[in-house]
mmCIF file of C-alpha atoms in Angstrom:
data_model
loop_
_atom_site.group_PDB
_atom_site.id
_atom_site.type_symbol
_atom_site.label_atom_id
_atom_site.label_comp_id
_atom_site.label_asym_id
_atom_site.label_seq_id
_atom_site.Cartn_x
_atom_site.Cartn_y
_atom_site.Cartn_z
ATOM 1 C CA UNK N 1 -29.936 -6.446 -19.899
ATOM 2 C CA UNK N 2 -27.371 -6.538 -22.789
ATOM 3 C CA UNK N 3 -26.686 -9.581 -24.925
ATOM 4 C CA UNK N 4 -23.218 -10.184 -23.462
ATOM 5 C CA UNK N 5 -24.473 -9.803 -19.865
ATOM 6 C CA UNK N 6 -27.223 -12.278 -20.597
ATOM 7 C CA UNK N 7 -24.711 -14.694 -22.162
ATOM 8 C CA UNK N 8 -22.535 -14.487 -19.054
ATOM 9 C CA UNK N 9 -25.442 -15.120 -16.677
ATOM 10 C CA UNK N 10 -26.882 -17.931 -18.780
ATOM 11 C CA UNK N 11 -23.483 -19.659 -18.941
ATOM 12 C CA UNK N 12 -22.980 -19.416 -15.187
ATOM 13 C CA UNK N 13 -26.431 -20.819 -14.609
ATOM 14 C CA UNK N 14 -25.865 -23.703 -17.040
ATOM 15 C CA UNK N 15 -28.779 -22.672 -19.265
ATOM 16 C CA UNK N 16 -28.215 -23.572 -22.888
ATOM 17 C CA UNK N 17 -31.389 -22.214 -24.426
ATOM 18 C CA UNK N 18 -31.107 -19.467 -27.011
ATOM 19 C CA UNK N 19 -31.157 -15.873 -25.727
ATOM 20 C CA UNK N 20 -34.492 -15.161 -27.303
ATOM 21 C CA UNK N 21 -36.045 -17.814 -25.064
ATOM 22 C CA UNK N 22 -37.151 -17.334 -21.503
ATOM 23 C CA UNK N 23 -34.660 -17.428 -18.601
ATOM 24 C CA UNK N 24 -35.392 -19.862 -15.806
ATOM 25 C CA UNK N 25 -36.307 -17.632 -12.804
ATOM 26 C CA UNK N 26 -35.133 -20.104 -10.153
ATOM 27 C CA UNK N 27 -31.756 -20.717 -11.772
ATOM 28 C CA UNK N 28 -31.186 -16.991 -12.254
ATOM 29 C CA UNK N 29 -32.111 -16.187 -8.652
ATOM 30 C CA UNK N 30 -29.591 -18.750 -7.427
ATOM 31 C CA UNK N 31 -26.949 -17.244 -9.684
ATOM 32 C CA UNK N 32 -27.609 -13.729 -8.392
ATOM 33 C CA UNK N 33 -27.161 -14.967 -4.834
ATOM 34 C CA UNK N 34 -23.861 -16.638 -5.723
ATOM 35 C CA UNK N 35 -22.673 -13.427 -7.371
ATOM 36 C CA UNK N 36 -23.641 -11.492 -4.266
ATOM 37 C CA UNK N 37 -21.699 -13.878 -2.031
ATOM 38 C CA UNK N 38 -18.591 -13.356 -4.177
ATOM 39 C CA UNK N 39 -18.949 -9.574 -3.955
ATOM 40 C CA UNK N 40 -19.311 -9.738 -0.172
ATOM 41 C CA UNK N 41 -16.149 -11.858 0.083
ATOM 42 C CA UNK N 42 -14.229 -9.297 -1.974
ATOM 43 C CA UNK N 43 -15.632 -6.455 0.116
ATOM 44 C CA UNK N 44 -14.516 -8.168 3.328
ATOM 45 C CA UNK N 45 -10.939 -8.282 2.021
ATOM 46 C CA UNK N 46 -11.079 -4.580 1.154
ATOM 47 C CA UNK N 47 -12.428 -3.675 4.589
ATOM 48 C CA UNK N 48 -9.728 -5.739 6.320
ATOM 49 C CA UNK N 49 -7.000 -3.967 4.357
ATOM 50 C CA UNK N 50 -8.378 -0.534 5.165
ATOM 51 C CA UNK N 51 -8.654 -1.330 8.874
ATOM 52 C CA UNK N 52 -5.036 -2.552 8.858
ATOM 53 C CA UNK N 53 -3.968 0.678 7.146
ATOM 54 C CA UNK N 54 -5.838 2.753 9.733
ATOM 55 C CA UNK N 55 -4.144 0.898 12.601
ATOM 56 C CA UNK N 56 -0.704 1.334 11.065
ATOM 57 C CA UNK N 57 -1.225 5.093 10.735
ATOM 58 C CA UNK N 58 -2.413 5.240 14.327
ATOM 59 C CA UNK N 59 0.815 3.565 15.463
ATOM 60 C CA UNK N 60 2.888 6.069 13.487
ATOM 61 C CA UNK N 61 0.953 8.963 14.973
ATOM 62 C CA UNK N 62 1.420 7.694 18.526
ATOM 63 C CA UNK N 63 5.136 7.126 17.914
ATOM 64 C CA UNK N 64 5.541 10.686 16.628
ATOM 65 C CA UNK N 65 3.800 12.006 19.751
ATOM 66 C CA UNK N 66 6.119 9.950 21.953
ATOM 67 C CA UNK N 67 9.267 11.149 20.188
ATOM 68 C CA UNK N 68 8.131 14.769 20.357
ATOM 69 C CA UNK N 69 7.895 14.512 24.125
ATOM 70 C CA UNK N 70 11.141 12.566 24.370
ATOM 71 C CA UNK N 71 13.243 15.123 22.491
ATOM 72 C CA UNK N 72 11.590 17.979 24.349
ATOM 73 C CA UNK N 73 12.538 16.439 27.683
ATOM 74 C CA UNK N 74 16.081 15.762 26.511
ATOM 75 C CA UNK N 75 16.466 19.339 25.268
ATOM 76 C CA UNK N 76 15.379 20.624 28.657
ATOM 77 C CA UNK N 77 17.853 18.388 30.451
ATOM 78 C CA UNK N 78 20.667 19.413 28.099
ATOM 79 C CA UNK N 79 19.997 23.078 28.784
ATOM 80 C CA UNK N 80 19.994 22.385 32.523
ATOM 81 C CA UNK N 81 23.461 20.928 32.076
ATOM 82 C CA UNK N 82 24.644 23.975 30.141
ATOM 83 C CA UNK N 83 24.797 22.108 26.812
ATOM 84 C CA UNK N 84 23.126 24.674 24.549
ATOM 85 C CA UNK N 85 24.394 23.174 21.285
ATOM 86 C CA UNK N 86 22.971 19.785 22.199
ATOM 87 C CA UNK N 87 19.735 21.426 23.341
ATOM 88 C CA UNK N 88 19.366 23.111 19.956
ATOM 89 C CA UNK N 89 19.837 19.837 18.108
ATOM 90 C CA UNK N 90 17.296 18.123 20.325
ATOM 91 C CA UNK N 91 14.785 20.911 19.793
ATOM 92 C CA UNK N 92 15.302 20.525 16.053
ATOM 93 C CA UNK N 93 14.309 16.873 16.385
ATOM 94 C CA UNK N 94 11.337 17.861 18.525
ATOM 95 C CA UNK N 95 10.091 20.273 15.855
ATOM 96 C CA UNK N 96 10.495 17.577 13.198
ATOM 97 C CA UNK N 97 8.321 15.109 15.083
ATOM 98 C CA UNK N 98 5.777 17.794 15.896
ATOM 99 C CA UNK N 99 5.330 18.203 12.152
ATOM 100 C CA UNK N 100 5.059 14.441 11.674
ATOM 101 C CA UNK N 101 2.524 14.268 14.484
ATOM 102 C CA UNK N 102 0.233 16.672 12.643
ATOM 103 C CA UNK N 103 0.676 14.801 9.339
ATOM 104 C CA UNK N 104 -0.003 11.370 10.802
ATOM 105 C CA UNK N 105 -2.966 12.675 12.798
ATOM 106 C CA UNK N 106 -4.661 13.936 9.604
ATOM 107 C CA UNK N 107 -3.868 10.751 7.684
ATOM 108 C CA UNK N 108 -5.130 8.562 10.513
ATOM 109 C CA UNK N 109 -8.387 10.475 10.822
ATOM 110 C CA UNK N 110 -8.953 10.187 7.077
ATOM 111 C CA UNK N 111 -8.194 6.451 7.064
ATOM 112 C CA UNK N 112 -10.459 5.912 10.066
ATOM 113 C CA UNK N 113 -13.388 7.651 8.343
ATOM 114 C CA UNK N 114 -12.866 5.561 5.215
ATOM 115 C CA UNK N 115 -12.712 2.356 7.243
ATOM 116 C CA UNK N 116 -15.962 3.235 9.006
ATOM 117 C CA UNK N 117 -17.651 3.982 5.669
ATOM 118 C CA UNK N 118 -16.495 0.676 4.185
ATOM 119 C CA UNK N 119 -17.680 -1.261 7.227
ATOM 120 C CA UNK N 120 -21.094 0.401 6.922
ATOM 121 C CA UNK N 121 -21.257 -0.461 3.221
ATOM 122 C CA UNK N 122 -20.336 -4.060 3.981
ATOM 123 C CA UNK N 123 -23.136 -4.294 6.553
ATOM 124 C CA UNK N 124 -25.576 -2.888 3.995
ATOM 125 C CA UNK N 125 -24.424 -5.456 1.435
ATOM 126 C CA UNK N 126 -24.946 -8.295 3.897
ATOM 127 C CA UNK N 127 -28.386 -6.989 4.863
ATOM 128 C CA UNK N 128 -29.327 -6.831 1.173
ATOM 129 C CA UNK N 129 -28.037 -10.378 0.665
ATOM 130 C CA UNK N 130 -30.093 -11.738 3.569
ATOM 131 C CA UNK N 131 -33.172 -9.990 2.222
ATOM 132 C CA UNK N 132 -32.537 -11.440 -1.237
ATOM 133 C CA UNK N 133 -32.018 -14.910 0.205
ATOM 134 C CA UNK N 134 -35.255 -14.710 2.178
ATOM 135 C CA UNK N 135 -37.084 -13.305 -0.848
ATOM 136 C CA UNK N 136 -35.782 -16.168 -2.997
ATOM 137 C CA UNK N 137 -37.928 -18.763 -1.221
ATOM 138 C CA UNK N 138 -41.027 -16.713 -1.870
ATOM 139 C CA UNK N 139 -40.122 -16.130 -5.522
ATOM 140 C CA UNK N 140 -39.318 -19.809 -6.098
ATOM 141 C CA UNK N 141 -42.703 -20.795 -4.677
ATOM 142 C CA UNK N 142 -44.422 -18.227 -6.878
ATOM 143 C CA UNK N 143 -42.531 -19.434 -9.963
ATOM 144 C CA UNK N 144 -43.454 -23.047 -9.292
ATOM 145 C CA UNK N 145 -47.073 -22.106 -8.728
ATOM 146 C CA UNK N 146 -47.156 -20.114 -11.952
ATOM 147 C CA UNK N 147 -45.666 -23.041 -13.845
ATOM 148 C CA UNK N 148 -48.220 -25.431 -12.345
ATOM 149 C CA UNK N 149 -51.070 -23.100 -13.278
ATOM 150 C CA UNK N 150 -49.786 -22.875 -16.823
ATOM 151 C CA UNK N 151 -49.538 -26.650 -17.093
ATOM 152 C CA UNK N 152 -53.057 -27.013 -15.763
ATOM 153 C CA UNK N 153 -54.243 -24.488 -18.317
ATOM 154 C CA UNK N 154 -52.547 -26.550 -21.034
ATOM 155 C CA UNK N 155 -54.290 -29.684 -19.717
ATOM 156 C CA UNK N 156 -57.592 -27.924 -20.041
ATOM 157 C CA UNK N 157 -56.903 -26.795 -23.595
ATOM 158 C CA UNK N 158 -54.841 -29.722 -24.922
ATOM 159 C CA UNK N 159 -55.765 -32.563 -22.552
ATOM 160 C CA UNK N 160 -52.048 -33.117 -21.872
ATOM 161 C CA UNK N 161 -49.212 -31.622 -19.813
ATOM 162 C CA UNK N 162 -46.126 -30.684 -21.772
ATOM 163 C CA UNK N 163 -43.068 -31.134 -19.540
ATOM 164 C CA UNK N 164 -39.862 -29.128 -19.813
ATOM 165 C CA UNK N 165 -41.321 -25.879 -21.171
ATOM 166 C CA UNK N 166 -39.870 -22.757 -19.491
ATOM 167 C CA UNK N 167 -42.360 -20.472 -17.856
ATOM 168 C CA UNK N 168 -43.012 -17.561 -20.164
ATOM 169 C CA UNK N 169 -44.307 -14.284 -18.915
ATOM 170 C CA UNK N 170 -43.865 -14.978 -15.207
ATOM 171 C CA UNK N 171 -45.376 -11.646 -14.280
ATOM 172 C CA UNK N 172 -44.691 -11.827 -10.581
ATOM 173 C CA UNK N 173 -40.947 -12.504 -10.795
ATOM 174 C CA UNK N 174 -38.734 -9.558 -10.029
ATOM 175 C CA UNK N 175 -37.222 -8.813 -13.408
ATOM 176 C CA UNK N 176 -33.876 -7.882 -12.103
ATOM 177 C CA UNK N 177 -32.031 -8.203 -8.790
ATOM 178 C CA UNK N 178 -29.352 -5.616 -8.917
ATOM 179 C CA UNK N 179 -25.872 -6.833 -8.235
ATOM 180 C CA UNK N 180 -24.280 -4.678 -5.628
ATOM 181 C CA UNK N 181 -20.671 -3.726 -5.902
ATOM 182 C CA UNK N 182 -18.256 -2.266 -3.417
ATOM 183 C CA UNK N 183 -15.479 -0.250 -4.936
ATOM 184 C CA UNK N 184 -12.816 0.461 -2.403
ATOM 185 C CA UNK N 185 -11.058 3.690 -3.050
ATOM 186 C CA UNK N 186 -8.458 3.951 -0.373
ATOM 187 C CA UNK N 187 -7.091 7.368 -0.354
ATOM 188 C CA UNK N 188 -3.549 7.451 -1.487
ATOM 189 C CA UNK N 189 -1.235 8.322 1.314
ATOM 190 C CA UNK N 190 0.690 11.472 0.462
ATOM 191 C CA UNK N 191 4.461 11.129 0.198
ATOM 192 C CA UNK N 192 6.206 12.015 3.429
ATOM 193 C CA UNK N 193 9.587 13.597 2.969
ATOM 194 C CA UNK N 194 11.882 12.012 5.526
ATOM 195 C CA UNK N 195 15.131 13.562 4.320
ATOM 196 C CA UNK N 196 14.651 16.951 6.018
ATOM 197 C CA UNK N 197 12.283 19.720 6.968
ATOM 198 C CA UNK N 198 9.991 21.666 4.709
ATOM 199 C CA UNK N 199 10.642 24.947 6.532
ATOM 200 C CA UNK N 200 13.224 27.503 5.504
ATOM 201 C CA UNK N 201 16.343 27.574 7.688
ATOM 202 C CA UNK N 202 15.523 31.000 9.040
ATOM 203 C CA UNK N 203 12.054 29.910 10.157
ATOM 204 C CA UNK N 204 13.448 26.742 11.691
ATOM 205 C CA UNK N 205 16.106 28.601 13.620
ATOM 206 C CA UNK N 206 13.511 31.058 14.864
ATOM 207 C CA UNK N 207 11.404 28.225 16.241
ATOM 208 C CA UNK N 208 14.424 26.677 17.912
ATOM 209 C CA UNK N 209 15.252 30.006 19.573
ATOM 210 C CA UNK N 210 11.654 30.275 20.773
ATOM 211 C CA UNK N 211 11.879 26.806 22.291
ATOM 212 C CA UNK N 212 15.214 27.691 23.930
ATOM 213 C CA UNK N 213 13.714 30.814 25.444
ATOM 214 C CA UNK N 214 10.789 28.839 26.857
ATOM 215 C CA UNK N 215 13.204 26.383 28.457
ATOM 216 C CA UNK N 216 15.287 29.209 29.958
ATOM 217 C CA UNK N 217 12.156 30.782 31.423
ATOM 218 C CA UNK N 218 11.117 27.432 32.846
ATOM 219 C CA UNK N 219 14.534 26.884 34.433
ATOM 220 C CA UNK N 220 14.656 30.398 35.835
ATOM 221 C CA UNK N 221 11.445 29.780 37.684
#
């Protein structure tokens, strides 16, 4: 543990002894638990944001699916009414939302996986915290017992108990309880170009003609 890390922990725990003196095990255990609670609170905010992002992408995906069907139906009706120009425009819109459907589907699946991973990590953090909290009672009892034994040993050797001395060499204390961190790395959503299509005009027109032909075949029975 570095000097600055130790200074930070000792300050939080209200210990004013010099760094070359022993750390109070009970105070440090309490501080580690408080740190863990803060990390869990931050992780919960991150998880909530990711779940909200996943739900928003799901709504966009479902809307794109709905609009794809809507413009397809309208194109069919326009062709029934002999309005080929209108049918072509509607098929163009249908193709646009088909593309958006694929984009939003991929983004939603990615966001959903990330949300599930973050939720799992949060559960693991909470499990670790509960284990640490349960372990604390045992460690506190062991620290107090070790201190009592030391004082009794001092009574035997010095015929007096010196109060206030920190327990040195508490062999049974866990030297370090690792502080767990959750680093949320929400995938950046790629920029969606809403000003037009990414396909060349010739390819787009070809797809429209293919859609028109399918509608003609459907109408002709």
